[in-house]
PDB file of C-alpha atoms and ligand atoms in Angstrom:
ATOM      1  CA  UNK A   1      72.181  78.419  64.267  1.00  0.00           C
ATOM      2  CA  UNK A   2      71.129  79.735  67.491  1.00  0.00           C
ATOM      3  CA  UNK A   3      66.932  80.068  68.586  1.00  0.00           C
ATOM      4  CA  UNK A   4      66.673  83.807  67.458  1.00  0.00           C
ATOM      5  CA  UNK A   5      63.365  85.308  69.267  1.00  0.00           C
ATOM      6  CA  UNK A   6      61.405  87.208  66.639  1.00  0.00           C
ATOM      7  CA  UNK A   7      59.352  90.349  67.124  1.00  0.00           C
ATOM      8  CA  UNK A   8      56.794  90.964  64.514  1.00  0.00           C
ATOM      9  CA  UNK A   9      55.083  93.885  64.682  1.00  0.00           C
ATOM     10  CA  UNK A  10      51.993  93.840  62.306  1.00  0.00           C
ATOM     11  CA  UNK A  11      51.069  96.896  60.237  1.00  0.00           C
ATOM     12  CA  UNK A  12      52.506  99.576  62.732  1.00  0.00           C
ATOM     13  CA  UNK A  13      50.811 103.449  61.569  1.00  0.00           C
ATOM     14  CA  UNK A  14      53.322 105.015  64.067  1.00  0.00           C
ATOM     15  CA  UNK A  15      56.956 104.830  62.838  1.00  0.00           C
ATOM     16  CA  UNK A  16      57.822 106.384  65.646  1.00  0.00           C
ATOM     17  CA  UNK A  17      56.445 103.046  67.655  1.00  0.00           C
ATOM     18  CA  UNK A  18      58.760 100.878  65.192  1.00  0.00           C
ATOM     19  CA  UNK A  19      61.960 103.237  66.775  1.00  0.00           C
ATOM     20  CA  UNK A  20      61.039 102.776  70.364  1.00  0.00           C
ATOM     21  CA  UNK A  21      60.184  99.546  69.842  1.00  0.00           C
ATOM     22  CA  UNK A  22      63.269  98.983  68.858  1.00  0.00           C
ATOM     23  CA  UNK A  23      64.814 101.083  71.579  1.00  0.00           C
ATOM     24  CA  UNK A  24      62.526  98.531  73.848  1.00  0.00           C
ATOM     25  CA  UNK A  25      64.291  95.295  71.841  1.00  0.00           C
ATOM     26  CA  UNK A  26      67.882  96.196  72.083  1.00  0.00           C
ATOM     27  CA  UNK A  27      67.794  97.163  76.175  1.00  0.00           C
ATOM     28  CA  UNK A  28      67.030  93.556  76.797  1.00  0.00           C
ATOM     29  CA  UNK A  29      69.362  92.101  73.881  1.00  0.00           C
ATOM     30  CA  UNK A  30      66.968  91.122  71.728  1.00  0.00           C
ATOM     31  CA  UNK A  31      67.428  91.882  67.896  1.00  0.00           C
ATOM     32  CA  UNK A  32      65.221  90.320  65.241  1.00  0.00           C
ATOM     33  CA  UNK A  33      62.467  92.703  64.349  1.00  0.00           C
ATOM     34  CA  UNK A  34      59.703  91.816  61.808  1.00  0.00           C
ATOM     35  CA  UNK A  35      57.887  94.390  60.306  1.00  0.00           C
ATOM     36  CA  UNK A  36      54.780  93.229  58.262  1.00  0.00           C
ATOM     37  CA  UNK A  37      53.322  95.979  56.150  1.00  0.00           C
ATOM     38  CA  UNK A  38      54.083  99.298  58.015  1.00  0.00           C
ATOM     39  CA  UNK A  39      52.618 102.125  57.296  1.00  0.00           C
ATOM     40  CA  UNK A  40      55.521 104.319  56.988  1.00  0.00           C
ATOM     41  CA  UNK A  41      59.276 102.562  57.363  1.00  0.00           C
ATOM     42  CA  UNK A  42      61.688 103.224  56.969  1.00  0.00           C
ATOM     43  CA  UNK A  43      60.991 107.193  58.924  1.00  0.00           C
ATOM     44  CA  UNK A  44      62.857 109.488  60.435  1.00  0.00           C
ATOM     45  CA  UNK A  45      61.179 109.654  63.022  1.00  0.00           C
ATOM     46  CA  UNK A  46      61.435 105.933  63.986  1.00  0.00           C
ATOM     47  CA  UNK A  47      65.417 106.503  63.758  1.00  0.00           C
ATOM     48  CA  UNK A  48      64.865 109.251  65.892  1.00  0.00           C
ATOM     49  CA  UNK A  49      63.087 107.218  68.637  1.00  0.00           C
ATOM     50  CA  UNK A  50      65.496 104.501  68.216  1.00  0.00           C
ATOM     51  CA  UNK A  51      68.796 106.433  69.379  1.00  0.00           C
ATOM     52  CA  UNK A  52      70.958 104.700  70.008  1.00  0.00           C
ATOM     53  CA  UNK A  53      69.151 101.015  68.619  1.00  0.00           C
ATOM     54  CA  UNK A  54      69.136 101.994  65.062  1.00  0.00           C
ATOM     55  CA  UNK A  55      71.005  98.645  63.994  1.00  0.00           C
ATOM     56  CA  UNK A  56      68.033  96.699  65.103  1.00  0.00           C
ATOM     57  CA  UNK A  57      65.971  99.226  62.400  1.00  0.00           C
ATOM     58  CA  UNK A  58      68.842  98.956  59.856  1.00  0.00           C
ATOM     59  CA  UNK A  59      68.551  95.133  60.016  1.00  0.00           C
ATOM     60  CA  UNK A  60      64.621  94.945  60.903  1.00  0.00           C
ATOM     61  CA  UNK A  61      62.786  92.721  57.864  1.00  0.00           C
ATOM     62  CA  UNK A  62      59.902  94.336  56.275  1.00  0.00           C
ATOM     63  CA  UNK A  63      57.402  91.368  54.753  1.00  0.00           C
ATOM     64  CA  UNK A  64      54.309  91.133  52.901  1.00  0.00           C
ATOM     65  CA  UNK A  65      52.494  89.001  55.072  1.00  0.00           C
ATOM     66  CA  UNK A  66      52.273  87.482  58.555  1.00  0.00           C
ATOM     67  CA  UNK A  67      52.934  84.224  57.396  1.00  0.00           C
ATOM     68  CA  UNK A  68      56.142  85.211  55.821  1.00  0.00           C
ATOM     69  CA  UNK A  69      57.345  87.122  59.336  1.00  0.00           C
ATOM     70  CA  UNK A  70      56.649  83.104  60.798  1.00  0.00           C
ATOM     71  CA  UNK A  71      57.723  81.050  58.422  1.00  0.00           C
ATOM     72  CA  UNK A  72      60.383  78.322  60.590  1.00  0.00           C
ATOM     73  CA  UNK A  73      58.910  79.381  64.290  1.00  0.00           C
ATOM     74  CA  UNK A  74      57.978  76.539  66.168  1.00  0.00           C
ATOM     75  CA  UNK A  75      55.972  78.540  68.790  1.00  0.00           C
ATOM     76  CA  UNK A  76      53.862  81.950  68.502  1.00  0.00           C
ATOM     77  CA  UNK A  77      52.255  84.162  70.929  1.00  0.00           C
ATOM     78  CA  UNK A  78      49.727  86.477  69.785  1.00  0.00           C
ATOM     79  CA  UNK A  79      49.171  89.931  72.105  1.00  0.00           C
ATOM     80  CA  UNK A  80      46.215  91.214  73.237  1.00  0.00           C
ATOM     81  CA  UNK A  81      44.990  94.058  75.260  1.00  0.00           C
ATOM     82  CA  UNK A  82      41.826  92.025  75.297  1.00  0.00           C
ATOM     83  CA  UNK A  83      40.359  88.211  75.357  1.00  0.00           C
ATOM     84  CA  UNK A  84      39.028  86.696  72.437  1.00  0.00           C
ATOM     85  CA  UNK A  85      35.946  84.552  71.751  1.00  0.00           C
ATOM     86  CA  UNK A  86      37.654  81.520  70.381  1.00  0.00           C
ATOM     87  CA  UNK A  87      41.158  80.685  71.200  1.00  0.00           C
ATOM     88  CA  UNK A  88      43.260  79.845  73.763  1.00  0.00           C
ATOM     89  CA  UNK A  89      43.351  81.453  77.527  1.00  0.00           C
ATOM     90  CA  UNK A  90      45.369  84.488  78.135  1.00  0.00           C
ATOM     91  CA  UNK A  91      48.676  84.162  79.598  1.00  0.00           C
ATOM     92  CA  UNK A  92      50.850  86.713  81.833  1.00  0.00           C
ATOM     93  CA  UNK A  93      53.933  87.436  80.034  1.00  0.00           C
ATOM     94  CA  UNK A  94      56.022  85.496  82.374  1.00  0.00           C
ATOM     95  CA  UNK A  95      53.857  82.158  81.946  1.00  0.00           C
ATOM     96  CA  UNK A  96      53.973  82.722  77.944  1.00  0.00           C
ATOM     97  CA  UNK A  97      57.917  83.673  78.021  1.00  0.00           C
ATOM     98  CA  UNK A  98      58.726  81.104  80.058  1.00  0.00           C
ATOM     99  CA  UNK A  99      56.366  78.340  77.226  1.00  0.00           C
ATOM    100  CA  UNK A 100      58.130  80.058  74.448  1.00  0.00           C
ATOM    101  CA  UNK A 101      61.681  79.263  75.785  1.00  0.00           C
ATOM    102  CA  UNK A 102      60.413  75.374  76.096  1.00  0.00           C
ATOM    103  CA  UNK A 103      61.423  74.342  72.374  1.00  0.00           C
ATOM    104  CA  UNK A 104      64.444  73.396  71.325  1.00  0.00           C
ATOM    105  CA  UNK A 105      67.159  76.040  71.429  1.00  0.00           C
ATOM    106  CA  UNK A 106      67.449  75.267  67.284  1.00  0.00           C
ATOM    107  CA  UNK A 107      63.611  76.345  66.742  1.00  0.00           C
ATOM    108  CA  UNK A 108      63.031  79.723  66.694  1.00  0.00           C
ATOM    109  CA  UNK A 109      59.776  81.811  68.424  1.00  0.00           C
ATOM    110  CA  UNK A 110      57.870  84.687  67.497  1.00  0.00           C
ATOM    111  CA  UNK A 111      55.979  87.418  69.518  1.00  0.00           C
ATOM    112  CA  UNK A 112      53.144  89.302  67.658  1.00  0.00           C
ATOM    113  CA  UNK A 113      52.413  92.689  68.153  1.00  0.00           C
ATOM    114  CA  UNK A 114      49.260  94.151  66.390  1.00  0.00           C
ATOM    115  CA  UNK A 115      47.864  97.842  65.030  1.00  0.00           C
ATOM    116  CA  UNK A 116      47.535 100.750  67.126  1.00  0.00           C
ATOM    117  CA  UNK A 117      44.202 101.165  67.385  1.00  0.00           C
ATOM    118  CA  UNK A 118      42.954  98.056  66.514  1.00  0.00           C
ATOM    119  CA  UNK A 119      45.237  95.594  67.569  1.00  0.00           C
ATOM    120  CA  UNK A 120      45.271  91.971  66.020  1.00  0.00           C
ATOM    121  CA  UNK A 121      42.882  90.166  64.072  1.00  0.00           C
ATOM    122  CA  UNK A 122      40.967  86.553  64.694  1.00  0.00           C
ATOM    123  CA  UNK A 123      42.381  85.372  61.575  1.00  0.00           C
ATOM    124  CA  UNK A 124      46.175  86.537  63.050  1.00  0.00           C
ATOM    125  CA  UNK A 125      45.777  85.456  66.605  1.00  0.00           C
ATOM    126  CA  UNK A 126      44.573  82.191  65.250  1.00  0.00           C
ATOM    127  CA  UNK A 127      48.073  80.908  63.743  1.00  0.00           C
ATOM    128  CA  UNK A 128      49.345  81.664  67.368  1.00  0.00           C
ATOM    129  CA  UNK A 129      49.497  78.939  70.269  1.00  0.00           C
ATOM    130  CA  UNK A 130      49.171  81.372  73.171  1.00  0.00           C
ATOM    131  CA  UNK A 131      47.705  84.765  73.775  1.00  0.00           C
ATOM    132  CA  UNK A 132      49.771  86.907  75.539  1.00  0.00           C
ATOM    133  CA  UNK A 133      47.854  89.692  77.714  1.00  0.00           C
ATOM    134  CA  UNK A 134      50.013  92.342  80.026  1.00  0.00           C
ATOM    135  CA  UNK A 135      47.849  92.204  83.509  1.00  0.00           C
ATOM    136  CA  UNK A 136      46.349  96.173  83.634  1.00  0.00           C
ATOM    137  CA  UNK A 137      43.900  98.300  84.468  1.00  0.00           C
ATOM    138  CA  UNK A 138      40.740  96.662  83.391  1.00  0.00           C
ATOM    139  CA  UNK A 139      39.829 100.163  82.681  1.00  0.00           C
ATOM    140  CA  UNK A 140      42.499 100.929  80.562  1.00  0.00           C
ATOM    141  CA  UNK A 141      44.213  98.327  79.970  1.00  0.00           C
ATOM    142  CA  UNK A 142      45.448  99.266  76.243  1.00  0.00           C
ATOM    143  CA  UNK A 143      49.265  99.923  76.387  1.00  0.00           C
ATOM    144  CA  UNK A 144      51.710 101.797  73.786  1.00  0.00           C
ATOM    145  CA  UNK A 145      52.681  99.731  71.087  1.00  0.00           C
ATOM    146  CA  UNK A 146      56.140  99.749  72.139  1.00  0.00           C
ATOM    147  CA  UNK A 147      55.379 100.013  76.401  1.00  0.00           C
ATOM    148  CA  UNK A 148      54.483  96.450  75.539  1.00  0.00           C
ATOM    149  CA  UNK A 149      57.175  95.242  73.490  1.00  0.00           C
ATOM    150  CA  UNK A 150      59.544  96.476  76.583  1.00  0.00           C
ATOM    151  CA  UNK A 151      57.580  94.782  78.836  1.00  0.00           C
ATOM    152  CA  UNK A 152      57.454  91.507  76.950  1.00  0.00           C
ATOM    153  CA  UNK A 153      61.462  91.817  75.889  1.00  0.00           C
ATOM    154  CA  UNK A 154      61.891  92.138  79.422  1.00  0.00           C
ATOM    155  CA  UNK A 155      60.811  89.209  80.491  1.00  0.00           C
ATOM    156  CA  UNK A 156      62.760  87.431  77.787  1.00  0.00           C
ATOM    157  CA  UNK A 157      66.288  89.082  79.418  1.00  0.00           C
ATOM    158  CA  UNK A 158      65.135  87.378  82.410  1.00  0.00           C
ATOM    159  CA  UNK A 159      63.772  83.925  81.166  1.00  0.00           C
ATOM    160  CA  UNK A 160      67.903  84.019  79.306  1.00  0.00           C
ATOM    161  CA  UNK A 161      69.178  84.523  82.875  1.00  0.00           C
ATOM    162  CA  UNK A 162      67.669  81.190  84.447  1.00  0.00           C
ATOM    163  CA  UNK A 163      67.709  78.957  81.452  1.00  0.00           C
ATOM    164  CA  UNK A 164      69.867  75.738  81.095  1.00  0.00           C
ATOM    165  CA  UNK A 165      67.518  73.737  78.993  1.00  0.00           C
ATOM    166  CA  UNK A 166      69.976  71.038  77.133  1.00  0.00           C
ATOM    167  CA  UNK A 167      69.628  70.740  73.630  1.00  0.00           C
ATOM    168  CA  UNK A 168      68.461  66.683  73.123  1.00  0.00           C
ATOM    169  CA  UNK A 169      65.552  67.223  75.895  1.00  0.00           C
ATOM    170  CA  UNK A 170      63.720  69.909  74.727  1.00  0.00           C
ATOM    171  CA  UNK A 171      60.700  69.168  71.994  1.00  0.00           C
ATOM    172  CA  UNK A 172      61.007  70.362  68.480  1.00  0.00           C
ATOM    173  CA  UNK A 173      57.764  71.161  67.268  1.00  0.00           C
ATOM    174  CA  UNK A 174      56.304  72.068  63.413  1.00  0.00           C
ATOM    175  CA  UNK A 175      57.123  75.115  62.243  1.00  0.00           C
ATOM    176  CA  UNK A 176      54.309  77.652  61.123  1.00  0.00           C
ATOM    177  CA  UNK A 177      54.729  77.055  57.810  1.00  0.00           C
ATOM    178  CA  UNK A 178      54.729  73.193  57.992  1.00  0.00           C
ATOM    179  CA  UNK A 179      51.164  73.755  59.763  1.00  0.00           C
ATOM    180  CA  UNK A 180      49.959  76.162  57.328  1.00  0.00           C
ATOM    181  CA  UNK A 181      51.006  72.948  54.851  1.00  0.00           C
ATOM    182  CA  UNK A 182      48.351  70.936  57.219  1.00  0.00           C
ATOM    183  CA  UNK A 183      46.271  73.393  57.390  1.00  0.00           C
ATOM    184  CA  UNK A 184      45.578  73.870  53.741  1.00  0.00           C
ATOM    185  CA  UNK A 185      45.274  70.233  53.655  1.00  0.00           C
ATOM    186  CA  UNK A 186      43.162  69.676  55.874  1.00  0.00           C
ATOM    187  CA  UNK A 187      40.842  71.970  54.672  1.00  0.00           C
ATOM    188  CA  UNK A 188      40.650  70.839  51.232  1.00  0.00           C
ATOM    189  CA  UNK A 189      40.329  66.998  52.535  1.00  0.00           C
ATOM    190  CA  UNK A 190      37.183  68.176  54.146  1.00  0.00           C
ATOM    191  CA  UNK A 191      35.523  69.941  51.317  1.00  0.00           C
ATOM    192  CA  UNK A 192      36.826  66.879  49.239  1.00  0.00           C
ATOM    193  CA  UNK A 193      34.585  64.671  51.117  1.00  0.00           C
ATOM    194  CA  UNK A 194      31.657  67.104  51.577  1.00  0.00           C
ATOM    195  CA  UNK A 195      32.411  67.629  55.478  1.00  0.00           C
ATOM    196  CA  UNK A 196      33.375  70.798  55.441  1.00  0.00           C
ATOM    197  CA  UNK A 197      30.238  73.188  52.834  1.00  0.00           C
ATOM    198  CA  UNK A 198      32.181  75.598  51.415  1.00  0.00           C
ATOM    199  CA  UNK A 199      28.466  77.713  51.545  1.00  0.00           C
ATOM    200  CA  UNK A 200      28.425  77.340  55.205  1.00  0.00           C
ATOM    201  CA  UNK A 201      31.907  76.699  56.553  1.00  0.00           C
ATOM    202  CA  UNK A 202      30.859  77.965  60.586  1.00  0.00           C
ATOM    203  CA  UNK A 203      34.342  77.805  62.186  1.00  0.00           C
ATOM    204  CA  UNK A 204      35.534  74.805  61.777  1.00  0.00           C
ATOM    205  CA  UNK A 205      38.845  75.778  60.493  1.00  0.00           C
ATOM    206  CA  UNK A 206      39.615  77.981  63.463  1.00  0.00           C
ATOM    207  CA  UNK A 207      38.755  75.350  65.968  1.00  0.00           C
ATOM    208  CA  UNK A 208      40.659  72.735  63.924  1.00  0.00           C
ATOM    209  CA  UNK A 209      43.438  75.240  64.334  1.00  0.00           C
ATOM    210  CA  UNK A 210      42.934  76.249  68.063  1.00  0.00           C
ATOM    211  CA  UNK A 211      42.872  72.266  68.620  1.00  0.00           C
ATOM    212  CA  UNK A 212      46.207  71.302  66.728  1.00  0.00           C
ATOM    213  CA  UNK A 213      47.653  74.569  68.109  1.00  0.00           C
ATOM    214  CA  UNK A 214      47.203  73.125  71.551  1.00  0.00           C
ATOM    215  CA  UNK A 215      48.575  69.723  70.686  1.00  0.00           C
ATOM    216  CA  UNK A 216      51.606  71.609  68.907  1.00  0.00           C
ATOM    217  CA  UNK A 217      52.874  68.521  67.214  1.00  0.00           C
ATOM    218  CA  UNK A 218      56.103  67.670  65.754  1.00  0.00           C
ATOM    219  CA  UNK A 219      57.293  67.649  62.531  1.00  0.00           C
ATOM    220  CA  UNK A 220      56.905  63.807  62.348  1.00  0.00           C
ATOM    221  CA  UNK A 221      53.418  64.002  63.701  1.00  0.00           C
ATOM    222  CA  UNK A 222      52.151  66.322  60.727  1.00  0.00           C
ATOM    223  CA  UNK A 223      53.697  63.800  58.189  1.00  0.00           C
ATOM    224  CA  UNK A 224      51.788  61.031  59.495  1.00  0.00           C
ATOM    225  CA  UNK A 225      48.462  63.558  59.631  1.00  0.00           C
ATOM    226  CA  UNK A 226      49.163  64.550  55.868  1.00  0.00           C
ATOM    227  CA  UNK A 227      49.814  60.821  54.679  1.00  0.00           C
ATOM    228  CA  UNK A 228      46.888  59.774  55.846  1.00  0.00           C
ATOM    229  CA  UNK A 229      44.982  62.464  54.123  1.00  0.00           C
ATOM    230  CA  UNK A 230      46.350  61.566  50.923  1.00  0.00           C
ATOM    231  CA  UNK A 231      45.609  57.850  51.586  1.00  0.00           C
ATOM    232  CA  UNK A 232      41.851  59.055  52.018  1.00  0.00           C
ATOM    233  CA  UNK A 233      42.141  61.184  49.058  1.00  0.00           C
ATOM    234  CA  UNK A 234      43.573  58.568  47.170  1.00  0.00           C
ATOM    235  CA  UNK A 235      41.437  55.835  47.754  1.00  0.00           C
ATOM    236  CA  UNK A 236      38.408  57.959  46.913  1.00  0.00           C
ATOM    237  CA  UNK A 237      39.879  58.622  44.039  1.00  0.00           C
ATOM    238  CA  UNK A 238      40.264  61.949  44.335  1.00  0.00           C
ATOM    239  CA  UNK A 239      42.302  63.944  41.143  1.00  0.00           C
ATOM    240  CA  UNK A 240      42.376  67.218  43.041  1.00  0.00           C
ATOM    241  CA  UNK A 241      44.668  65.539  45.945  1.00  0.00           C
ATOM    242  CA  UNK A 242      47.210  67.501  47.484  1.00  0.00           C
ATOM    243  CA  UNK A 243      50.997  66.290  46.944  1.00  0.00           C
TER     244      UNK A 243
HETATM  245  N1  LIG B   1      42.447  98.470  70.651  1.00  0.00           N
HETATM  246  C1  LIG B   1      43.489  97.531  70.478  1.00  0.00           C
HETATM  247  C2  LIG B   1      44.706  97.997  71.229  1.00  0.00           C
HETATM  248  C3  LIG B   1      45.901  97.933  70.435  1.00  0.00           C
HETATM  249  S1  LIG B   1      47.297  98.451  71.344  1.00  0.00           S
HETATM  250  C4  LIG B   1      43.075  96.159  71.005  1.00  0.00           C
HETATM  251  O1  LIG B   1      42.062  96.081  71.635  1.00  0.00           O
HETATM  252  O2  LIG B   1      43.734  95.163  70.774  1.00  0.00           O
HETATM  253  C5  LIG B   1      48.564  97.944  70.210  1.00  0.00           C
HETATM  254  C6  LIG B   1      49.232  96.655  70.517  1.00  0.00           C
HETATM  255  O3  LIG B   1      49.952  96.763  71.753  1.00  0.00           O
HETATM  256  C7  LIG B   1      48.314  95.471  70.715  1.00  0.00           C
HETATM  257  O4  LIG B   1      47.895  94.904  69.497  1.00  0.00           O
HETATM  258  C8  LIG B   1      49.232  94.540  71.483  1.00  0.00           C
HETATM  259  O5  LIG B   1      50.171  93.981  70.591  1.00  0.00           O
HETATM  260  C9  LIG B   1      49.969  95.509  72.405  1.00  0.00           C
HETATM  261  N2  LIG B   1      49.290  95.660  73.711  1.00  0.00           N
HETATM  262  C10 LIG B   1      48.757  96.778  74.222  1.00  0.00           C
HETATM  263  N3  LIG B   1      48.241  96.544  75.458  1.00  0.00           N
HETATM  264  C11 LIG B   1      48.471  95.244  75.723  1.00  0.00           C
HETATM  265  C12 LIG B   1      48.183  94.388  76.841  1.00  0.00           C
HETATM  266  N4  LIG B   1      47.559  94.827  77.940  1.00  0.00           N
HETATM  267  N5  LIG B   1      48.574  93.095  76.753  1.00  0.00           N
HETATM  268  C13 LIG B   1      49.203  92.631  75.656  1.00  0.00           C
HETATM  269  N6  LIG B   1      49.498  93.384  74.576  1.00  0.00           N
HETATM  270  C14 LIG B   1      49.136  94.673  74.610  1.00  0.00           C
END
C-alpha cells in the first residue's frame, strides 16, 4: 500500500475548521484526515465549509486518542505557532515536508494540528520528531486552524511534484506505536532499577524521547534496545519484566 500522508487534527472546537480544513486537504490531493476527539463532528456546518471536499469528511477517522490517529507512522511533525522549552528546533514547512517525504514510500507520516486556542500540548508535541512552525508575524503569528493546514498541504503538492525517491534507498524507521512499545519499556526498566523515582521523575522521559526521536531508529534497532532491557530485567531477576 502506498505512503498515505495523515492529517490529524487534535480536539478541533470549530467544526467549521474540520470543513475547511478539509477544503484545504483535497486542493492539494491530500485525503486522510484524523480527527481525535472533536468537539462537534460530524456538523453541518463543517459540510458546509467543505463544499465541494465532503468525501474527505465522509471518510475522515474520528479516534479516541492521539496515539491511535499515529499508530504505523514512521515520522511526525508536531505544529506550533510557538517554540517550546524542550524539544526539537522549529522547522519551515518546506524543510519539515521535504524530512517527512524521506522514509520509505511504504511508511506512512503524520502532520499534527492542535486546539484553537490553545494549540498542542508538551505531552503531544513530544511523540513528534519535528516541530513544524509557519514563518509569521512575530506579532501575530497564530494562524486559522485550517489557513495552516492549506499552507502545510501545500507544500506537500509540491514536495509530490519533485520526488523520485526509489523504494530500496529510502530508510524505514519505527513506527509510533513500536516506540510507544520502547517507550513504556524503557520507563519501567528505569523505575525497575531505581533510576528513574517515581516521586521525583524531573523529565527524564521527555528527554529520553526528544533523544530517540532524533535518532529515529529502525524497527531492528528498537528490538535490539528492548532485548537488552529484558536481559537486564532478567538477570536481576526481575518478575514484573516486560514481554
Ligand atoms: N494559541 C495557540 C494557537 C493555536 S492555533 C498556540 O499558541 O499554539 C491552532 C493550530 O493552528 C495550532 O495548534 C497549529 O496546529 C496551527 N498553527 C497556527 N499558527 C501556526 C504557525 N504559525 N505555525 C504552525 N502551525 C500553526
Amino acid at each position: 500500500m502506498p505512503r498515505q500522508i495523515r492529517i490529524v487534527l487534535v480536539e478541533t472546537s470549530h467544526p467549521g475548521n474540520i470543513g475547511a480544513a478539509a477544503r484545504a486537504m483535497k486542493t492539494m490531493c491530500l485525503e486522510r484526515l484524523l480527527l481525535v476527539n472533536p468537539v462537534e463532528f460530524p456538523h453541518s456546518e463543517a459540510s458546509a465549509r467543505a463544499s465541494g471536499a465532503t468525501d474527505i469528511l465522509e471518510r475522515a477517522q474520528v479516534l479516541a486518542s492521539l496515539d491511535e490517529a499515529l499508530a504505523g507512522c514512521a515520522l511526525v511533525a508536531g505544529t506550533s505557532a510557538r517554540q517550546r522549552a524542550l524539544g526539537p528546533a522549529p522547522l519551515t514547512p518546506r524543510d519539515c515536508v521535504r524530512q517527512l517525504m524521506s522514509v520509505s514510500p511504504a511508511q506512512d507520516v503524520a502532520v499534527v494540528f492542535g486546539r484553537e486556542r490553545t494549540g498542542l500540548t508538551n505531552e503531544e508535541t513530544d511523540r513528534c520528531h519535528f516541530l513544524l512552525q509557519i514563518p509569521a508575524n512575530p506579532d501575530y503569528g497564530s494562524l486559522n486552524l485550517a489557513a495552516a493546514v492549506q499552507v502545510v498541504a501545500y507544500e506537500f503538492m509540491l514536495a509530490k511534484q519533485g520526488m523520485h525517491t526509489p523504494a530500496g534507498q529510502a530508510p524505514a524507521y519505527a513506527t509510533s506505536d513500536e516506540m510507544e512499545g520502547l517507550y513504556a519499556h524503557l520507563e519501567q526498566a528505569a523505575r525497575d532499577s531505581g533510576f528513574l523515582d517515581p516521586e521525583n521523575p524531573k523529565h527524564l522521559m521527555r528527554r529520553l524521547r526528544n533523544l530517540l526521536n532524533r535518532a529515529r531508529p529502525e524497527p531492528s534497532e528498537v528490538n535490539i534496545l528492548r532485548g537488552l532491557l529484558n536481559a537486564l530485567q532478567v538477570r536481576r531477576g526481575n518478575p514484573r519484566r516486560k514481554a
